[in-house]
Coordinates of C-alpha atoms and ligand atoms in Angstrom, one line a residue:
M1 CA -42.0 -49.7 51.1
L2 CA -44.0 -46.6 50.9
D3 CA -42.7 -45.0 54.4
K4 CA -39.1 -46.4 52.5
L5 CA -39.1 -44.1 49.6
S6 CA -41.0 -41.4 52.1
E7 CA -37.9 -41.8 54.0
I8 CA -35.2 -41.3 51.3
E9 CA -36.8 -38.1 49.7
K10 CA -36.6 -36.4 53.3
S11 CA -33.0 -37.5 54.1
A12 CA -32.5 -36.5 50.4
L13 CA -33.6 -33.2 50.9
D14 CA -32.5 -32.1 53.7
A15 CA -29.2 -33.1 52.9
L16 CA -29.8 -30.6 50.1
E17 CA -30.6 -27.7 52.4
S18 CA -26.8 -27.6 53.8
V19 CA -25.3 -27.8 49.9
Q20 CA -23.3 -25.2 49.5
D21 CA -21.4 -25.1 46.3
A22 CA -20.8 -26.8 42.9
S23 CA -18.4 -29.5 44.0
S24 CA -21.5 -31.0 47.0
L25 CA -23.5 -30.3 44.4
D26 CA -22.4 -33.0 42.8
A27 CA -21.5 -35.1 44.8
W28 CA -25.4 -34.7 46.8
R29 CA -26.1 -35.9 42.7
V30 CA -24.2 -39.1 43.1
A31 CA -25.5 -39.7 47.0
H32 CA -29.4 -39.1 46.0
L33 CA -29.9 -39.9 42.0
G34 CA -26.9 -42.3 41.3
R35 CA -26.5 -45.6 40.5
S36 CA -26.1 -46.8 43.8
S37 CA -28.4 -44.4 45.5
P38 CA -31.0 -45.6 47.6
L39 CA -33.4 -44.4 45.4
M40 CA -32.4 -46.5 42.6
T41 CA -31.8 -49.3 44.4
V42 CA -35.4 -49.1 45.2
F43 CA -36.0 -48.8 41.2
S44 CA -34.1 -51.9 40.9
E45 CA -35.3 -54.4 42.8
L46 CA -38.8 -53.4 41.8
G47 CA -38.7 -56.9 39.8
K48 CA -39.3 -58.2 43.8
L49 CA -42.1 -57.7 44.9
S50 CA -45.3 -59.0 44.0
K51 CA -47.4 -57.9 41.3
E52 CA -49.9 -56.0 43.7
E53 CA -47.2 -53.9 45.0
R54 CA -44.7 -53.1 42.2
P55 CA -47.4 -50.6 40.2
T56 CA -47.9 -48.0 43.6
V57 CA -44.3 -48.6 44.9
G58 CA -42.9 -47.7 41.0
Q59 CA -45.2 -44.5 40.3
A60 CA -44.2 -43.6 44.2
A61 CA -40.4 -44.1 43.5
N62 CA -40.5 -42.7 40.0
R63 CA -42.7 -39.5 42.3
V64 CA -39.5 -39.4 44.0
K65 CA -37.6 -39.0 41.4
V66 CA -38.8 -36.8 40.1
A67 CA -39.3 -34.1 43.2
L68 CA -35.8 -34.5 43.9
E69 CA -34.4 -33.7 40.4
A70 CA -36.2 -30.4 40.5
A71 CA -35.3 -29.5 43.4
L72 CA -31.4 -30.3 42.8
A73 CA -32.2 -28.1 39.2
E74 CA -33.2 -25.4 42.0
K75 CA -30.4 -26.1 44.1
T76 CA -28.5 -25.9 40.4
E77 CA -29.3 -22.5 39.5
S78 CA -29.2 -20.8 43.6
V79 CA -25.8 -22.2 43.5
K80 CA -24.3 -20.4 40.5
R81 CA -26.1 -17.0 41.7
S82 CA -24.4 -16.9 44.8
A83 CA -21.4 -17.5 43.0
L84 CA -21.8 -14.6 41.1
E85 CA -22.2 -13.1 43.5
R86 CA -19.8 -13.2 45.7
S87 CA -17.6 -13.2 42.9
L88 CA -18.5 -9.4 42.0
N89 CA -18.2 -8.3 45.6
E90 CA -14.4 -10.1 45.3
G91 CA -13.8 -8.2 42.2
K92 CA -15.3 -4.9 44.0
L93 CA -14.6 -2.0 40.8
D94 CA -14.2 1.5 42.2
V95 CA -14.8 3.3 39.7
T96 CA -13.2 6.9 41.7
L97 CA -9.9 5.1 40.4
P98 CA -8.3 7.4 36.9
G99 CA -8.4 5.8 33.5
R100 CA -5.7 4.2 31.8
P101 CA -4.4 7.0 29.0
I102 CA -5.4 5.6 25.4
H103 CA -2.7 7.0 23.1
R104 CA -4.5 7.9 20.1
G105 CA -3.1 7.6 16.5
R106 CA -3.0 10.1 14.1
L107 CA -2.6 10.4 9.9
H108 CA 1.0 11.4 9.4
P109 CA 1.9 14.7 8.4
S110 CA 2.9 13.5 5.2
T111 CA -0.8 12.4 4.3
Q112 CA -3.0 14.8 5.6
Q113 CA -1.5 17.2 3.7
L114 CA -2.1 14.9 0.9
R115 CA -5.4 14.7 1.8
R116 CA -5.7 18.7 1.7
V117 CA -4.6 18.9 -1.7
L118 CA -6.2 15.8 -3.2
A119 CA -10.1 17.1 -1.8
I120 CA -8.9 20.0 -3.6
L121 CA -8.2 18.6 -6.7
A122 CA -10.9 16.9 -6.1
E123 CA -13.8 19.4 -6.3
M124 CA -11.5 20.9 -8.8
G125 CA -12.4 17.9 -11.1
F126 CA -9.2 16.0 -11.1
Q127 CA -9.2 12.1 -10.4
V128 CA -6.7 10.1 -8.2
Y129 CA -5.1 7.5 -10.0
T130 CA -2.0 6.1 -8.6
S131 CA 0.6 4.1 -10.0
R132 CA 4.0 1.9 -9.3
E133 CA 7.0 2.8 -7.5
V134 CA 9.6 0.9 -9.2
E135 CA 10.1 1.7 -12.7
T136 CA 12.0 1.2 -15.5
D137 CA 14.6 4.3 -16.9
E138 CA 12.2 4.0 -20.1
I139 CA 9.1 4.9 -18.5
N140 CA 10.6 7.4 -15.9
F141 CA 12.4 9.3 -18.3
Q142 CA 13.2 7.8 -21.6
L143 CA 9.1 8.2 -22.3
L144 CA 9.5 11.6 -20.5
N145 CA 11.0 12.9 -23.3
F146 CA 15.2 12.7 -21.8
P147 CA 16.6 11.0 -23.6
P148 CA 20.3 8.5 -22.4
H149 CA 22.7 10.4 -20.9
H150 CA 20.9 14.1 -21.3
P151 CA 21.9 16.7 -19.3
A152 CA 18.7 17.2 -17.6
R153 CA 19.0 13.5 -15.6
D154 CA 21.7 15.1 -13.3
M155 CA 18.5 17.3 -12.0
Q156 CA 17.1 13.5 -10.9
D157 CA 19.7 11.3 -8.8
T158 CA 18.7 7.8 -9.4
L159 CA 18.6 5.1 -7.1
Y160 CA 18.3 1.7 -9.3
I161 CA 17.5 -1.8 -7.8
E162 CA 18.8 -3.5 -11.4
A163 CA 21.3 -0.9 -13.5
G164 CA 21.4 -3.4 -15.9
E165 CA 24.3 -3.6 -18.8
R166 CA 24.2 -0.4 -21.7
G167 CA 21.6 -0.1 -23.6
E168 CA 19.4 -2.6 -21.5
N169 CA 16.4 -0.9 -19.4
P170 CA 17.7 -0.6 -15.5
I171 CA 15.2 -1.1 -13.8
L172 CA 14.4 2.1 -10.5
L173 CA 12.5 4.2 -8.1
R174 CA 10.9 6.4 -9.6
T175 CA 13.0 10.0 -8.9
H176 CA 9.4 11.7 -8.9
T177 CA 5.1 10.9 -10.1
S178 CA 5.6 11.9 -13.9
P179 CA 6.2 8.8 -14.9
G180 CA 2.2 8.3 -14.2
Q181 CA 1.2 10.3 -16.5
I182 CA 2.9 7.7 -19.3
H183 CA 0.9 5.1 -17.5
A184 CA -2.2 7.1 -17.1
M185 CA -2.2 8.1 -20.8
R186 CA -1.9 4.4 -22.5
E187 CA -4.4 3.2 -20.2
F188 CA -6.8 6.4 -21.2
A189 CA -6.1 5.8 -24.7
A190 CA -6.6 2.0 -25.2
M191 CA -10.2 2.5 -23.9
N192 CA -10.8 4.1 -27.5
P193 CA -7.3 4.0 -29.7
K194 CA -9.5 5.8 -32.7
D195 CA -10.6 8.6 -29.9
P196 CA -9.0 8.3 -26.5
P197 CA -11.0 10.3 -24.0
P198 CA -10.2 13.5 -22.5
I199 CA -7.9 13.3 -19.8
R200 CA -8.3 14.6 -15.6
I201 CA -5.8 13.5 -13.1
A202 CA -4.0 13.9 -9.9
L203 CA -0.7 11.2 -9.1
P204 CA -0.1 11.1 -5.3
G205 CA 2.9 9.3 -4.2
M206 CA 6.0 8.7 -3.1
C207 CA 9.2 9.6 -4.7
F208 CA 13.0 8.2 -4.4
R209 CA 16.2 10.5 -4.8
A210 CA 19.7 9.2 -4.2
E211 CA 20.6 12.4 -2.4
Q212 CA 22.9 12.8 0.3
I213 CA 20.3 13.5 2.7
T214 CA 20.8 16.9 4.7
A215 CA 18.0 19.4 6.7
R216 CA 17.0 20.2 2.3
S217 CA 16.8 17.2 1.3
E218 CA 15.8 13.6 1.8
V219 CA 16.2 10.3 -0.3
Q220 CA 12.5 9.8 -0.5
F221 CA 9.3 13.4 -0.6
N222 CA 6.1 12.8 -1.8
Q223 CA 4.7 14.7 -4.8
V224 CA 1.4 15.1 -6.1
E225 CA 1.1 15.6 -10.1
G226 CA -1.6 16.6 -12.3
L227 CA -1.9 16.3 -15.6
A228 CA -5.1 17.2 -17.9
V229 CA -5.5 16.4 -22.2
G230 CA -8.5 17.2 -24.5
K231 CA -8.2 18.8 -27.4
G232 CA -8.4 22.7 -27.5
I233 CA -6.5 23.0 -23.5
T234 CA -4.3 26.0 -23.8
F235 CA -1.5 27.4 -21.5
S236 CA -4.9 30.2 -20.1
D237 CA -6.0 26.7 -18.6
L238 CA -2.8 25.6 -16.8
K239 CA -3.0 29.3 -15.2
G240 CA -7.3 29.8 -14.4
T241 CA -6.2 25.8 -12.5
L242 CA -2.7 26.5 -10.9
I243 CA -3.9 29.5 -9.3
E244 CA -7.6 28.4 -8.7
F245 CA -5.8 25.6 -6.4
A246 CA -3.7 28.4 -5.1
H247 CA -6.2 30.0 -3.8
R248 CA -8.2 27.0 -2.5
M249 CA -4.8 25.8 -0.6
F250 CA -2.8 28.8 0.2
G251 CA -6.4 31.4 1.1
Q252 CA -8.9 33.9 -1.5
N253 CA -5.8 36.6 -1.5
A254 CA -2.9 35.0 -2.0
R255 CA -0.9 36.1 -5.1
T256 CA 0.5 34.2 -7.8
R257 CA 3.3 34.6 -10.0
F258 CA 4.8 32.3 -12.7
R259 CA 8.4 32.0 -13.8
A260 CA 9.7 31.0 -17.4
S261 CA 11.6 27.3 -16.3
Y262 CA 12.5 23.7 -18.4
F263 CA 11.5 20.2 -17.9
P264 CA 12.2 18.1 -20.7
F265 CA 8.6 16.7 -20.1
T266 CA 6.4 20.0 -20.9
E267 CA 7.1 23.6 -23.4
P268 CA 7.0 26.2 -22.3
S269 CA 7.2 25.2 -19.1
A270 CA 6.2 27.3 -15.5
E271 CA 6.7 26.8 -12.3
M272 CA 4.5 29.2 -9.7
D273 CA 5.7 31.1 -6.7
V274 CA 3.1 32.0 -3.5
E275 CA 4.2 35.4 -2.3
C276 CA 5.5 33.7 0.7
F277 CA 2.7 34.0 3.7
V278 CA 5.1 33.5 6.3
C279 CA 5.8 37.5 6.2
G280 CA 3.4 38.6 3.6
G281 CA 6.0 39.4 1.2
K282 CA 7.6 42.3 2.2
G283 CA 10.5 39.3 2.3
C284 CA 11.2 37.0 5.7
A285 CA 13.8 34.3 6.1
V286 CA 11.0 31.2 5.1
C287 CA 11.5 33.2 1.9
K288 CA 14.6 33.8 1.8
N289 CA 14.1 38.3 1.6
S290 CA 12.0 37.4 -2.5
G291 CA 8.6 37.7 -0.7
W292 CA 7.6 34.8 -3.0
L293 CA 7.7 30.6 -2.2
E294 CA 7.7 28.5 -5.2
I295 CA 5.6 25.9 -5.0
L296 CA 5.7 23.5 -8.2
G297 CA 7.0 22.7 -11.2
S298 CA 4.4 23.0 -14.6
G299 CA 3.6 23.3 -18.3
M300 CA 2.3 22.2 -21.5
V301 CA 2.8 18.4 -22.1
H302 CA 5.8 18.3 -24.7
P303 CA 4.0 17.2 -28.5
T304 CA 6.5 14.3 -28.0
V305 CA 4.8 12.9 -24.4
L306 CA 1.8 13.2 -25.8
Q307 CA 2.5 10.8 -28.1
N308 CA 4.5 8.3 -26.2
G309 CA 1.2 7.8 -24.1
G310 CA -1.7 7.4 -27.1
Y311 CA -2.3 11.1 -27.9
D312 CA -2.0 12.6 -31.0
P313 CA -0.7 16.2 -30.8
K314 CA -2.2 17.8 -34.1
I315 CA -4.8 16.9 -31.8
Y316 CA -4.4 16.5 -28.6
S317 CA -3.0 18.6 -26.0
G318 CA -2.9 19.1 -21.9
F319 CA -0.9 20.5 -19.1
A320 CA 0.6 19.2 -16.5
W321 CA 2.1 20.5 -13.1
G322 CA 4.2 18.4 -9.9
M323 CA 4.2 19.4 -6.0
G324 CA 5.4 18.6 -2.8
P325 CA 3.1 18.3 0.4
E326 CA 6.2 18.2 2.7
R327 CA 7.7 21.5 1.3
Q328 CA 3.9 23.1 1.3
L329 CA 4.3 21.7 5.0
M330 CA 7.9 23.0 5.1
L331 CA 6.7 26.3 4.1
R332 CA 3.2 26.4 5.9
Y333 CA 4.9 25.2 9.7
K334 CA 8.5 26.7 9.4
I335 CA 9.5 23.4 9.1
E336 CA 13.5 23.3 9.2
D337 CA 14.6 20.2 8.9
I338 CA 13.0 17.4 6.2
R339 CA 14.5 14.6 8.0
Y340 CA 11.5 15.8 10.5
F341 CA 9.4 14.0 7.9
W342 CA 10.5 9.8 8.5
G343 CA 12.7 10.3 11.6
N344 CA 9.6 8.6 13.3
D345 CA 9.8 11.1 15.9
I346 CA 6.7 11.1 18.1
R347 CA 7.4 14.6 19.4
F348 CA 7.9 15.8 16.0
L349 CA 4.3 13.7 14.8
E350 CA 2.5 14.8 17.6
Q351 CA 2.3 18.4 16.2
F352 CA 0.1 17.1 13.5
Ligands
DAH401 N1 8.8 15.6 -12.2 C1 9.1 17.0 -12.0 C2 10.2 17.3 -11.0 O1 10.6 16.5 -10.0 C3 8.2 18.4 -11.5 C4 7.0 18.0 -12.7 C5 7.7 19.7 -13.8 C6 6.2 18.0 -13.1 C7 6.5 20.1 -14.8 C8 5.9 18.0 -14.3 C9 5.9 19.1 -14.7 O2 4.3 17.3 -14.7 O3 4.8 19.7 -15.7 O4 10.5 17.6 -11.0

């Protein structure tokens, strides 16, 4: 019996030598360690042996089983390893092949300009406050001192979501970022209605107008509104802030000028020009030979607007402005057609 066991062990180990892959390995396991393998038959027939023989043969059979299992484990490892080596050799990497080009994304030029503007304003103490693009007529116009049918509404042709009946409050797409002033003032005033805190914010965002789309006008564009409200704020603060902004945006030597203007929500109102940075003020096509470029509208917040925002105009004053990042880019880079901004033409976008 013991001879038979060494015979079983020897022939199993010999057979294992020639095993090369996973499937013949599995066949080997079934043949030599499986339920009806010669070794397992020895185990099942132990009961037939005499009492004296049984322990010796049992121990020997166990030893053979442990040896075959160990050999199987070792072979499994080496089969795996050589399979891996083979697949590495077959799929050899040619490191001299040129790589596939990776297209790098970038921020839209308007987003880049918005970020430049907001970074400068942040340095000057203005926090970003964002508000909704869908507004009511009341907040977009009425509370900003545009009564219904006021002729100043003609400055901003409106896209309506729901026109509403006469006397109702239509829902519309904001025509400017100025309604954010009302939302902001009301939110700040609500923090302490008896003594509302001062405000110094920048309101960026998309605006919409029912314009005929041409090289100079689009149905959508960004604005960055500024608003400062507090006690004792004067027109000098407005001028100082906006001139400093222009210096940081267009260069320390950029000259500026203010011209009187009109907006319903500011009194007095002014537009600010910077010296044309294309021709240096001499006069060119970009500045239409005037030497100046208009970059924003501004003014002292109208007392009615302060009141509507929850700030008592007898105690508080403030200034505000609105400017357009797309317009700044057009002037800076001599972009002749505003339609490029939302045209999604990669040849344009790639240049920024
Ligand atoms: N909302 C104005 C527009 O879209 C721009 C503007 C002018 C905003 C004067 C202001 C301001 O805050 O004071 O044309």
